[in-house]
């Protein structure tokens, strides 16, 4: 996860809505559409110009559509990383890699938003 902002921009040439340095935290914010019913946002946080957090929100037409996608993500992560921990509505996996710990956070936030919404966060988890 140690890419810099320019490398991210090269990989994500479309949909950039905001490129900012606010209070010492560099970030890139993207808004993209897959079709008329599915869109998503992705925020890349790059303190000291090094990526340490990716947060994605996926917006779907309805709650059942979101539940299906959420269950697909959850099943895939469980198969790959084992049973998750839970914290509120989030399912959490902490993975030890050769470069340190990474935390994956996944939630179906559709009931709160009254439409399909899934949140996926992948972040550096050195402090865990």
CSV table of N, CA, C and O in Angstrom, one decimal:
chain,number,residue,atom,x,y,z
A,1,UNK,N,0.8,-1.2,0.0
A,1,UNK,CA,0.0,0.0,0.0
A,1,UNK,C,0.9,1.3,0.0
A,1,UNK,O,0.4,2.3,0.3
A,2,UNK,N,2.1,1.2,-0.4
A,2,UNK,CA,2.9,2.3,-0.3
A,2,UNK,C,3.1,3.1,-1.6
A,2,UNK,O,4.1,3.7,-1.9
A,3,UNK,N,2.0,3.2,-2.3
A,3,UNK,CA,2.0,4.0,-3.6
A,3,UNK,C,2.0,5.5,-3.2
A,3,UNK,O,1.4,5.9,-2.1
A,4,UNK,N,2.4,6.4,-4.1
A,4,UNK,CA,2.2,7.8,-3.9
A,4,UNK,C,1.1,8.3,-4.7
A,4,UNK,O,0.5,7.6,-5.5
A,5,UNK,N,0.7,9.6,-4.5
A,5,UNK,CA,-0.5,10.1,-5.2
A,5,UNK,C,-0.4,10.1,-6.7
A,5,UNK,O,-1.4,9.8,-7.4
A,6,UNK,N,0.8,10.4,-7.2
A,6,UNK,CA,0.9,10.4,-8.7
A,6,UNK,C,0.8,9.0,-9.3
A,6,UNK,O,0.2,8.8,-10.4
A,7,UNK,N,1.2,8.0,-8.6
A,7,UNK,CA,1.0,6.6,-9.1
A,7,UNK,C,-0.4,6.2,-9.1
A,7,UNK,O,-0.9,5.5,-10.0
A,8,UNK,N,-1.1,6.7,-8.0
A,8,UNK,CA,-2.6,6.4,-8.0
A,8,UNK,C,-3.3,7.1,-9.1
A,8,UNK,O,-4.1,6.5,-9.8
A,9,UNK,N,-3.0,8.3,-9.4
A,9,UNK,CA,-3.6,9.1,-10.5
A,9,UNK,C,-3.3,8.4,-11.8
A,9,UNK,O,-4.2,8.4,-12.7
A,10,UNK,N,-2.1,7.8,-12.0
A,10,UNK,CA,-1.8,7.1,-13.2
A,10,UNK,C,-2.7,5.8,-13.4
A,10,UNK,O,-3.1,5.5,-14.5
A,11,UNK,N,-3.0,5.2,-12.3
A,11,UNK,CA,-3.8,4.0,-12.3
A,11,UNK,C,-5.3,4.3,-12.4
A,11,UNK,O,-6.1,3.5,-12.9
A,12,UNK,N,-5.7,5.5,-11.9
A,12,UNK,CA,-7.1,5.9,-11.8
A,12,UNK,C,-7.2,7.2,-12.6
A,12,UNK,O,-7.4,8.3,-12.1
A,13,UNK,N,-7.2,7.1,-14.0
A,13,UNK,CA,-7.2,8.4,-14.7
A,13,UNK,C,-8.6,9.0,-14.8
A,13,UNK,O,-8.7,10.2,-15.1
A,14,UNK,N,-9.7,8.3,-14.5
A,14,UNK,CA,-11.0,8.8,-14.7
A,14,UNK,C,-11.7,9.1,-13.3
A,14,UNK,O,-11.4,8.4,-12.3
A,15,UNK,N,-12.6,10.0,-13.3
A,15,UNK,CA,-13.4,10.2,-12.1
A,15,UNK,C,-12.9,11.0,-10.9
A,15,UNK,O,-13.5,11.1,-9.9
A,16,UNK,N,-11.7,11.6,-11.1
A,16,UNK,CA,-11.1,12.4,-10.0
A,16,UNK,C,-12.0,13.6,-9.7
A,16,UNK,O,-12.2,14.4,-10.6
A,17,UNK,N,-12.5,13.7,-8.5
A,17,UNK,CA,-13.3,14.9,-8.1
A,17,UNK,C,-12.6,15.8,-7.2
A,17,UNK,O,-12.9,17.0,-7.1
A,18,UNK,N,-11.7,15.3,-6.4
A,18,UNK,CA,-11.0,16.2,-5.5
A,18,UNK,C,-9.6,15.6,-5.2
A,18,UNK,O,-9.4,14.4,-5.0
A,19,UNK,N,-8.6,16.6,-5.2
A,19,UNK,CA,-7.2,16.3,-4.9
A,19,UNK,C,-6.8,17.3,-3.9
A,19,UNK,O,-6.7,18.5,-4.3
A,20,UNK,N,-6.6,17.0,-2.7
A,20,UNK,CA,-6.5,18.0,-1.7
A,20,UNK,C,-5.5,17.6,-0.6
A,20,UNK,O,-5.2,16.4,-0.4
A,21,UNK,N,-4.9,18.6,0.0
A,21,UNK,CA,-4.1,18.4,1.2
A,21,UNK,C,-4.8,19.2,2.3
A,21,UNK,O,-4.7,20.4,2.3
A,22,UNK,N,-5.5,18.5,3.1
A,22,UNK,CA,-6.2,19.2,4.2
A,22,UNK,C,-5.7,18.8,5.5
A,22,UNK,O,-5.6,17.6,5.8
A,23,UNK,N,-5.2,19.7,6.3
A,23,UNK,CA,-4.7,19.4,7.6
A,23,UNK,C,-3.6,18.3,7.6
A,23,UNK,O,-3.6,17.5,8.5
A,24,UNK,N,-2.8,18.4,6.6
A,24,UNK,CA,-1.7,17.4,6.6
A,24,UNK,C,-2.0,16.1,6.0
A,24,UNK,O,-1.1,15.2,5.9
A,25,UNK,N,-3.2,15.8,5.6
A,25,UNK,CA,-3.6,14.5,5.1
A,25,UNK,C,-3.9,14.7,3.6
A,25,UNK,O,-4.9,15.3,3.2
A,26,UNK,N,-3.0,14.2,2.7
A,26,UNK,CA,-3.2,14.2,1.3
A,26,UNK,C,-4.3,13.2,1.0
A,26,UNK,O,-4.2,12.0,1.4
A,27,UNK,N,-5.2,13.5,0.1
A,27,UNK,CA,-6.2,12.5,-0.3
A,27,UNK,C,-6.6,12.8,-1.8
A,27,UNK,O,-6.6,13.9,-2.3
A,28,UNK,N,-7.1,11.7,-2.4
A,28,UNK,CA,-7.7,11.8,-3.7
A,28,UNK,C,-9.1,11.2,-3.6
A,28,UNK,O,-9.3,10.2,-2.9
A,29,UNK,N,-10.1,11.9,-4.2
A,29,UNK,CA,-11.5,11.4,-4.1
A,29,UNK,C,-12.0,11.2,-5.5
A,29,UNK,O,-12.0,12.2,-6.3
A,30,UNK,N,-12.5,10.0,-5.7
A,30,UNK,CA,-13.1,9.7,-7.1
A,30,UNK,C,-14.6,9.4,-7.0
A,30,UNK,O,-15.0,8.8,-6.0
A,31,UNK,N,-15.3,9.8,-8.0
A,31,UNK,CA,-16.7,9.4,-8.1
A,31,UNK,C,-16.9,8.7,-9.5
A,31,UNK,O,-16.5,9.3,-10.5
A,32,UNK,N,-17.4,7.5,-9.5
A,32,UNK,CA,-17.5,6.8,-10.8
A,32,UNK,C,-18.8,6.0,-10.9
A,32,UNK,O,-19.4,5.7,-9.9
A,33,UNK,N,-19.3,5.8,-12.1
A,33,UNK,CA,-20.5,5.1,-12.3
A,33,UNK,C,-20.2,3.8,-13.2
A,33,UNK,O,-19.4,3.9,-14.1
A,34,UNK,N,-20.9,2.7,-12.8
A,34,UNK,CA,-20.8,1.5,-13.6
A,34,UNK,C,-21.9,1.5,-14.6
A,34,UNK,O,-21.6,1.2,-15.8
A,35,UNK,N,-23.1,1.9,-14.2
A,35,UNK,CA,-24.2,2.0,-15.1
A,35,UNK,C,-25.2,3.0,-14.4
A,35,UNK,O,-24.8,3.6,-13.4
A,36,UNK,N,-26.4,3.0,-14.9
A,36,UNK,CA,-27.4,4.0,-14.3
A,36,UNK,C,-27.9,3.6,-12.9
A,36,UNK,O,-28.4,4.4,-12.2
A,37,UNK,N,-27.6,2.3,-12.5
A,37,UNK,CA,-28.1,1.9,-11.1
A,37,UNK,C,-26.9,1.7,-10.1
A,37,UNK,O,-27.2,1.5,-8.9
A,38,UNK,N,-25.7,1.7,-10.6
A,38,UNK,CA,-24.6,1.4,-9.7
A,38,UNK,C,-23.5,2.4,-9.8
A,38,UNK,O,-23.0,2.7,-10.9
A,39,UNK,N,-23.1,3.0,-8.7
A,39,UNK,CA,-22.0,4.0,-8.7
A,39,UNK,C,-21.2,3.7,-7.5
A,39,UNK,O,-21.6,3.0,-6.6
A,40,UNK,N,-20.0,4.4,-7.5
A,40,UNK,CA,-19.1,4.2,-6.3
A,40,UNK,C,-18.2,5.4,-6.1
A,40,UNK,O,-18.0,6.1,-7.1
A,41,UNK,N,-17.8,5.6,-4.9
A,41,UNK,CA,-16.7,6.6,-4.6
A,41,UNK,C,-15.5,5.8,-4.0
A,41,UNK,O,-15.7,4.8,-3.4
A,42,UNK,N,-14.4,6.4,-4.3
A,42,UNK,CA,-13.2,5.8,-3.7
A,42,UNK,C,-12.3,7.0,-3.2
A,42,UNK,O,-12.1,8.0,-3.9
A,43,UNK,N,-11.9,6.9,-1.9
A,43,UNK,CA,-11.0,7.9,-1.4
A,43,UNK,C,-9.7,7.2,-1.0
A,43,UNK,O,-9.7,6.2,-0.4
A,44,UNK,N,-8.6,7.8,-1.5
A,44,UNK,CA,-7.3,7.4,-1.2
A,44,UNK,C,-6.6,8.4,-0.3
A,44,UNK,O,-6.5,9.5,-0.6
A,45,UNK,N,-6.2,7.9,0.9
A,45,UNK,CA,-5.6,8.8,1.9
A,45,UNK,C,-4.1,8.5,1.9
A,45,UNK,O,-3.6,7.4,2.0
A,46,UNK,N,-3.3,9.6,1.7
A,46,UNK,CA,-1.9,9.5,1.5
A,46,UNK,C,-1.1,10.4,2.4
A,46,UNK,O,-0.4,11.4,1.9
A,47,UNK,N,-1.1,10.2,3.7
A,47,UNK,CA,-0.2,11.1,4.5
A,47,UNK,C,1.2,10.9,4.1
A,47,UNK,O,1.7,9.8,3.8
A,48,UNK,N,1.9,12.0,4.1
A,48,UNK,CA,3.3,12.0,3.7
A,48,UNK,C,3.5,11.5,2.3
A,48,UNK,O,4.5,10.9,1.9
A,49,UNK,N,2.5,11.6,1.4
A,49,UNK,CA,2.5,11.2,0.0
A,49,UNK,C,2.7,9.7,-0.1
A,49,UNK,O,3.2,9.2,-1.1
A,50,UNK,N,2.2,8.9,0.9
A,50,UNK,CA,2.3,7.4,0.8
A,50,UNK,C,0.9,6.9,1.2
A,50,UNK,O,0.4,7.1,2.3
A,51,UNK,N,0.3,6.1,0.3
A,51,UNK,CA,-1.0,5.5,0.5
A,51,UNK,C,-1.0,4.7,1.8
A,51,UNK,O,-0.2,3.8,2.0
A,52,UNK,N,-2.0,4.9,2.7
A,52,UNK,CA,-2.2,4.1,3.8
A,52,UNK,C,-3.7,3.7,4.1
A,52,UNK,O,-3.9,3.0,5.1
A,53,UNK,N,-4.6,4.2,3.2
A,53,UNK,CA,-6.0,3.9,3.5
A,53,UNK,C,-6.8,4.1,2.2
A,53,UNK,O,-6.6,5.1,1.5
A,54,UNK,N,-7.6,3.1,1.8
A,54,UNK,CA,-8.5,3.2,0.7
A,54,UNK,C,-9.9,3.0,1.2
A,54,UNK,O,-10.2,1.9,1.9
A,55,UNK,N,-10.8,3.9,1.0
A,55,UNK,CA,-12.2,3.7,1.4
A,55,UNK,C,-13.1,3.8,0.2
A,55,UNK,O,-13.1,4.8,-0.5
A,56,UNK,N,-13.9,2.8,0.0
A,56,UNK,CA,-14.9,2.8,-1.1
A,56,UNK,C,-16.3,2.6,-0.6
A,56,UNK,O,-16.6,1.8,0.3
A,57,UNK,N,-17.2,3.4,-1.2
A,57,UNK,CA,-18.6,3.2,-0.9
A,57,UNK,C,-19.2,2.9,-2.3
A,57,UNK,O,-19.0,3.6,-3.3
A,58,UNK,N,-20.0,1.8,-2.3
A,58,UNK,CA,-20.7,1.3,-3.5
A,58,UNK,C,-22.2,1.5,-3.3
A,58,UNK,O,-22.7,1.1,-2.3
A,59,UNK,N,-22.8,2.2,-4.2
A,59,UNK,CA,-24.2,2.6,-4.2
A,59,UNK,C,-24.9,1.8,-5.2
A,59,UNK,O,-24.6,1.8,-6.4
A,60,UNK,N,-25.9,1.0,-4.8
A,60,UNK,CA,-26.7,0.2,-5.7
A,60,UNK,C,-28.2,0.6,-5.6
A,60,UNK,O,-28.6,1.4,-4.8
A,61,UNK,N,-28.9,0.1,-6.6
A,61,UNK,CA,-30.3,0.4,-6.8
A,61,UNK,C,-31.2,0.2,-5.5
A,61,UNK,O,-32.0,1.0,-5.1
A,62,UNK,N,-31.0,-1.0,-4.9
A,62,UNK,CA,-31.8,-1.3,-3.7
A,62,UNK,C,-31.1,-2.2,-2.7
A,62,UNK,O,-30.0,-2.6,-3.0
A,63,UNK,N,-31.7,-2.4,-1.6
A,63,UNK,CA,-31.1,-3.1,-0.5
A,63,UNK,C,-30.8,-4.6,-0.9
A,63,UNK,O,-29.8,-5.1,-0.5
A,64,UNK,N,-31.8,-5.3,-1.5
A,64,UNK,CA,-31.5,-6.7,-1.9
A,64,UNK,C,-30.3,-6.8,-2.8
A,64,UNK,O,-29.5,-7.8,-2.7
A,65,UNK,N,-30.1,-5.9,-3.8
A,65,UNK,CA,-29.0,-5.9,-4.7
A,65,UNK,C,-27.7,-5.8,-3.8
A,65,UNK,O,-26.7,-6.4,-4.1
A,66,UNK,N,-27.7,-4.8,-2.9
A,66,UNK,CA,-26.6,-4.6,-2.0
A,66,UNK,C,-26.3,-5.8,-1.2
A,66,UNK,O,-25.1,-6.2,-1.0
A,67,UNK,N,-27.3,-6.5,-0.6
A,67,UNK,CA,-27.1,-7.7,0.2
A,67,UNK,C,-26.4,-8.8,-0.6
A,67,UNK,O,-25.5,-9.4,0.0
A,68,UNK,N,-26.8,-9.0,-1.8
A,68,UNK,CA,-26.2,-10.0,-2.7
A,68,UNK,C,-24.7,-9.7,-2.9
A,68,UNK,O,-23.8,-10.6,-2.7
A,69,UNK,N,-24.4,-8.4,-3.2
A,69,UNK,CA,-23.0,-8.1,-3.4
A,69,UNK,C,-22.2,-8.2,-2.1
A,69,UNK,O,-21.1,-8.7,-2.1
A,70,UNK,N,-22.8,-7.7,-1.0
A,70,UNK,CA,-22.1,-7.7,0.3
A,70,UNK,C,-21.8,-9.2,0.7
A,70,UNK,O,-20.7,-9.5,1.1
A,71,UNK,N,-22.8,-10.1,0.5
A,71,UNK,CA,-22.5,-11.5,0.8
A,71,UNK,C,-21.5,-12.1,-0.1
A,71,UNK,O,-20.7,-13.0,0.4
A,72,UNK,N,-21.4,-11.7,-1.3
A,72,UNK,CA,-20.3,-12.2,-2.2
A,72,UNK,C,-18.9,-11.7,-1.7
A,72,UNK,O,-18.0,-12.5,-1.6
A,73,UNK,N,-18.8,-10.4,-1.3
A,73,UNK,CA,-17.6,-9.9,-0.7
A,73,UNK,C,-17.2,-10.7,0.5
A,73,UNK,O,-16.1,-11.1,0.7
A,74,UNK,N,-18.2,-10.8,1.4
A,74,UNK,CA,-17.9,-11.4,2.7
A,74,UNK,C,-17.5,-12.8,2.6
A,74,UNK,O,-16.5,-13.3,3.2
A,75,UNK,N,-18.2,-13.6,1.7
A,75,UNK,CA,-17.8,-15.0,1.4
A,75,UNK,C,-16.3,-15.1,0.9
A,75,UNK,O,-15.6,-15.9,1.3
A,76,UNK,N,-16.0,-14.2,0.0
A,76,UNK,CA,-14.7,-14.2,-0.6
A,76,UNK,C,-13.6,-13.9,0.5
A,76,UNK,O,-12.6,-14.6,0.6
A,77,UNK,N,-13.8,-12.9,1.3
A,77,UNK,CA,-12.9,-12.5,2.3
A,77,UNK,C,-12.8,-13.6,3.4
A,77,UNK,O,-11.7,-14.0,3.8
A,78,UNK,N,-13.9,-14.3,3.7
A,78,UNK,CA,-13.9,-15.4,4.7
A,78,UNK,C,-13.1,-16.5,4.1
A,78,UNK,O,-12.3,-17.2,4.9
A,79,UNK,N,-13.3,-16.9,2.9
A,79,UNK,CA,-12.6,-18.0,2.3
A,79,UNK,C,-11.1,-17.7,2.2
A,79,UNK,O,-10.2,-18.5,2.5
A,80,UNK,N,-10.7,-16.4,1.9
A,80,UNK,CA,-9.3,-16.1,1.8
A,80,UNK,C,-8.6,-15.9,3.1
A,80,UNK,O,-7.5,-16.3,3.3
A,81,UNK,N,-9.3,-15.2,4.1
A,81,UNK,CA,-8.7,-14.8,5.4
A,81,UNK,C,-9.3,-15.4,6.6
A,81,UNK,O,-8.8,-15.1,7.7
A,82,UNK,N,-10.3,-16.2,6.5
A,82,UNK,CA,-10.9,-16.8,7.7
A,82,UNK,C,-12.0,-16.0,8.3
A,82,UNK,O,-12.4,-15.0,7.7
A,83,UNK,N,-12.5,-16.5,9.4
A,83,UNK,CA,-13.7,-15.8,10.0
A,83,UNK,C,-13.3,-14.4,10.5
A,83,UNK,O,-12.2,-14.1,11.0
A,84,UNK,N,-14.3,-13.5,10.3
A,84,UNK,CA,-14.0,-12.1,10.6
A,84,UNK,C,-14.3,-11.8,12.1
A,84,UNK,O,-15.0,-12.6,12.8
A,85,UNK,N,-13.8,-10.7,12.6
A,85,UNK,CA,-14.2,-10.2,13.9
A,85,UNK,C,-15.4,-9.2,13.5
A,85,UNK,O,-15.5,-8.8,12.3
A,86,UNK,N,-16.1,-8.8,14.4
A,86,UNK,CA,-17.2,-7.8,14.2
A,86,UNK,C,-17.0,-6.6,15.1
A,86,UNK,O,-16.6,-6.7,16.2
A,87,UNK,N,-17.4,-5.5,14.6
A,87,UNK,CA,-17.4,-4.2,15.3
A,87,UNK,C,-18.6,-3.4,14.8
A,87,UNK,O,-18.5,-2.9,13.7
A,88,UNK,N,-19.7,-3.4,15.6
A,88,UNK,CA,-20.9,-2.7,15.1
A,88,UNK,C,-21.4,-3.5,13.9
A,88,UNK,O,-21.5,-4.7,13.9
A,89,UNK,N,-21.6,-2.8,12.8
A,89,UNK,CA,-22.1,-3.4,11.5
A,89,UNK,C,-20.9,-3.8,10.6
A,89,UNK,O,-21.2,-4.4,9.6
A,90,UNK,N,-19.7,-3.6,11.1
A,90,UNK,CA,-18.5,-4.0,10.2
A,90,UNK,C,-18.0,-5.3,10.5
A,90,UNK,O,-17.9,-5.7,11.7
A,91,UNK,N,-17.6,-6.0,9.5
A,91,UNK,CA,-16.8,-7.3,9.6
A,91,UNK,C,-15.4,-6.9,9.3
A,91,UNK,O,-15.1,-6.1,8.4
A,92,UNK,N,-14.5,-7.4,10.2
A,92,UNK,CA,-13.1,-7.0,10.1
A,92,UNK,C,-12.1,-8.2,10.0
A,92,UNK,O,-12.3,-9.2,10.6
A,93,UNK,N,-11.2,-8.0,9.1
A,93,UNK,CA,-10.1,-9.0,8.9
A,93,UNK,C,-8.8,-8.2,9.1
A,93,UNK,O,-8.6,-7.2,8.5
A,94,UNK,N,-7.9,-8.8,9.8
A,94,UNK,CA,-6.5,-8.2,10.0
A,94,UNK,C,-5.6,-9.3,9.4
A,94,UNK,O,-5.6,-10.4,9.8
A,95,UNK,N,-4.8,-8.8,8.4
A,95,UNK,CA,-3.9,-9.7,7.7
A,95,UNK,C,-2.5,-9.3,7.9
A,95,UNK,O,-2.1,-8.1,7.8
A,96,UNK,N,-1.6,-10.2,8.2
A,96,UNK,CA,-0.2,-9.9,8.4
A,96,UNK,C,0.4,-10.2,7.0
A,96,UNK,O,0.3,-11.3,6.4
A,97,UNK,N,1.1,-9.2,6.4
A,97,UNK,CA,1.8,-9.3,5.2
A,97,UNK,C,3.3,-9.2,5.4
A,97,UNK,O,3.7,-8.8,6.5
A,98,UNK,N,4.0,-9.3,4.4
A,98,UNK,CA,5.5,-9.2,4.5
A,98,UNK,C,5.8,-7.7,4.8
A,98,UNK,O,6.9,-7.4,5.3
A,99,UNK,N,4.9,-6.8,4.5
A,99,UNK,CA,5.2,-5.3,4.7
A,99,UNK,C,4.4,-4.8,5.9
A,99,UNK,O,4.4,-3.6,6.2
A,100,UNK,N,3.8,-5.6,6.7
A,100,UNK,CA,3.0,-5.2,7.9
A,100,UNK,C,1.6,-5.7,7.9
A,100,UNK,O,1.2,-6.4,7.0
A,101,UNK,N,0.8,-5.2,8.8
A,101,UNK,CA,-0.6,-5.5,9.0
A,101,UNK,C,-1.5,-4.6,8.1
A,101,UNK,O,-1.2,-3.4,8.0
A,102,UNK,N,-2.5,-5.3,7.6
A,102,UNK,CA,-3.5,-4.6,6.8
A,102,UNK,C,-4.9,-5.0,7.4
A,102,UNK,O,-5.1,-6.1,7.8
A,103,UNK,N,-5.8,-4.0,7.6
A,103,UNK,CA,-7.1,-4.2,8.1
A,103,UNK,C,-8.1,-4.0,6.9
A,103,UNK,O,-8.0,-3.0,6.2
A,104,UNK,N,-9.0,-5.0,6.8
A,104,UNK,CA,-10.1,-4.9,5.8
A,104,UNK,C,-11.4,-4.7,6.6
A,104,UNK,O,-11.6,-5.5,7.6
A,105,UNK,N,-12.2,-3.8,6.3
A,105,UNK,CA,-13.4,-3.5,7.0
A,105,UNK,C,-14.6,-3.5,5.9
A,105,UNK,O,-14.5,-2.8,4.9
A,106,UNK,N,-15.6,-4.2,6.2
A,106,UNK,CA,-16.7,-4.4,5.2
A,106,UNK,C,-18.0,-4.3,6.0
A,106,UNK,O,-18.2,-4.9,7.0
A,107,UNK,N,-19.0,-3.5,5.4
A,107,UNK,CA,-20.3,-3.3,6.0
A,107,UNK,C,-21.3,-3.1,4.9
A,107,UNK,O,-21.1,-2.5,3.9
A,108,UNK,N,-22.5,-3.6,5.2
A,108,UNK,CA,-23.7,-3.3,4.3
A,108,UNK,C,-24.5,-2.2,5.1
A,108,UNK,O,-25.1,-2.5,6.1
A,109,UNK,N,-24.4,-1.0,4.6
A,109,UNK,CA,-25.0,0.1,5.3
A,109,UNK,C,-26.3,0.5,4.7
A,109,UNK,O,-26.9,1.6,4.9
A,110,UNK,N,-26.9,-0.4,3.9
A,110,UNK,CA,-28.2,-0.1,3.2
A,110,UNK,C,-29.3,0.3,4.2
A,110,UNK,O,-30.0,1.3,3.9
A,111,UNK,N,-29.5,-0.4,5.3
A,111,UNK,CA,-30.6,0.0,6.2
A,111,UNK,C,-30.5,1.5,6.6
A,111,UNK,O,-31.5,2.2,6.8
A,112,UNK,N,-29.3,2.0,6.9
A,112,UNK,CA,-29.1,3.3,7.3
A,112,UNK,C,-29.4,4.3,6.2
A,112,UNK,O,-30.0,5.4,6.4
A,113,UNK,N,-29.1,4.0,5.0
A,113,UNK,CA,-29.2,4.9,3.8
A,113,UNK,C,-30.5,4.7,3.1
A,113,UNK,O,-30.8,5.4,2.2
A,114,UNK,N,-31.2,3.7,3.4
A,114,UNK,CA,-32.5,3.4,2.7
A,114,UNK,C,-32.4,3.1,1.2
A,114,UNK,O,-33.3,3.4,0.4
A,115,UNK,N,-31.2,2.7,0.8
A,115,UNK,CA,-30.9,2.2,-0.5
A,115,UNK,C,-29.7,1.4,-0.4
A,115,UNK,O,-29.1,1.2,0.6
A,116,UNK,N,-29.3,0.7,-1.5
A,116,UNK,CA,-28.2,-0.2,-1.4
A,116,UNK,C,-26.9,0.6,-1.2
A,116,UNK,O,-26.5,1.5,-2.0
A,117,UNK,N,-26.1,0.3,-0.2
A,117,UNK,CA,-24.8,0.9,0.1
A,117,UNK,C,-23.9,-0.1,0.8
A,117,UNK,O,-24.2,-0.5,1.9
A,118,UNK,N,-22.7,-0.3,0.2
A,118,UNK,CA,-21.7,-1.1,0.9
A,118,UNK,C,-20.5,-0.3,1.1
A,118,UNK,O,-20.1,0.5,0.2
A,119,UNK,N,-19.9,-0.4,2.2
A,119,UNK,CA,-18.6,0.3,2.5
A,119,UNK,C,-17.5,-0.8,2.6
A,119,UNK,O,-17.7,-1.8,3.3
A,120,UNK,N,-16.4,-0.5,2.0
A,120,UNK,CA,-15.2,-1.3,2.1
A,120,UNK,C,-14.0,-0.4,2.3
A,120,UNK,O,-13.8,0.5,1.6
A,121,UNK,N,-13.3,-0.7,3.4
A,121,UNK,CA,-12.1,0.0,3.7
A,121,UNK,C,-10.9,-0.9,3.8
A,121,UNK,O,-11.0,-2.0,4.5
A,122,UNK,N,-9.8,-0.5,3.2
A,122,UNK,CA,-8.6,-1.3,3.4
A,122,UNK,C,-7.5,-0.3,3.8
A,122,UNK,O,-7.3,0.7,3.2
A,123,UNK,N,-6.9,-0.6,5.0
A,123,UNK,CA,-6.0,0.4,5.6
A,123,UNK,C,-4.8,-0.3,6.2
A,123,UNK,O,-4.9,-1.5,6.6
A,124,UNK,N,-3.8,0.5,6.3
A,124,UNK,CA,-2.6,0.1,7.0
A,124,UNK,C,-3.0,0.0,8.5
A,124,UNK,O,-3.7,0.8,9.0
A,125,UNK,N,-2.5,-1.1,9.1
A,125,UNK,CA,-3.0,-1.4,10.5
A,125,UNK,C,-1.7,-1.6,11.4
A,125,UNK,O,-1.7,-2.5,12.2
A,126,UNK,N,-0.8,-0.7,11.3
A,126,UNK,CA,0.5,-0.9,12.1
A,126,UNK,C,0.2,-0.9,13.6
A,126,UNK,O,0.8,-1.5,14.4
A,127,UNK,N,-0.8,0.0,14.0
A,127,UNK,CA,-1.1,0.1,15.4
A,127,UNK,C,-1.9,-1.0,16.0
A,127,UNK,O,-2.0,-1.1,17.2
A,128,UNK,N,-2.3,-2.0,15.2
A,128,UNK,CA,-3.1,-3.1,15.8
A,128,UNK,C,-2.2,-4.2,16.3
A,128,UNK,O,-1.1,-4.4,15.9
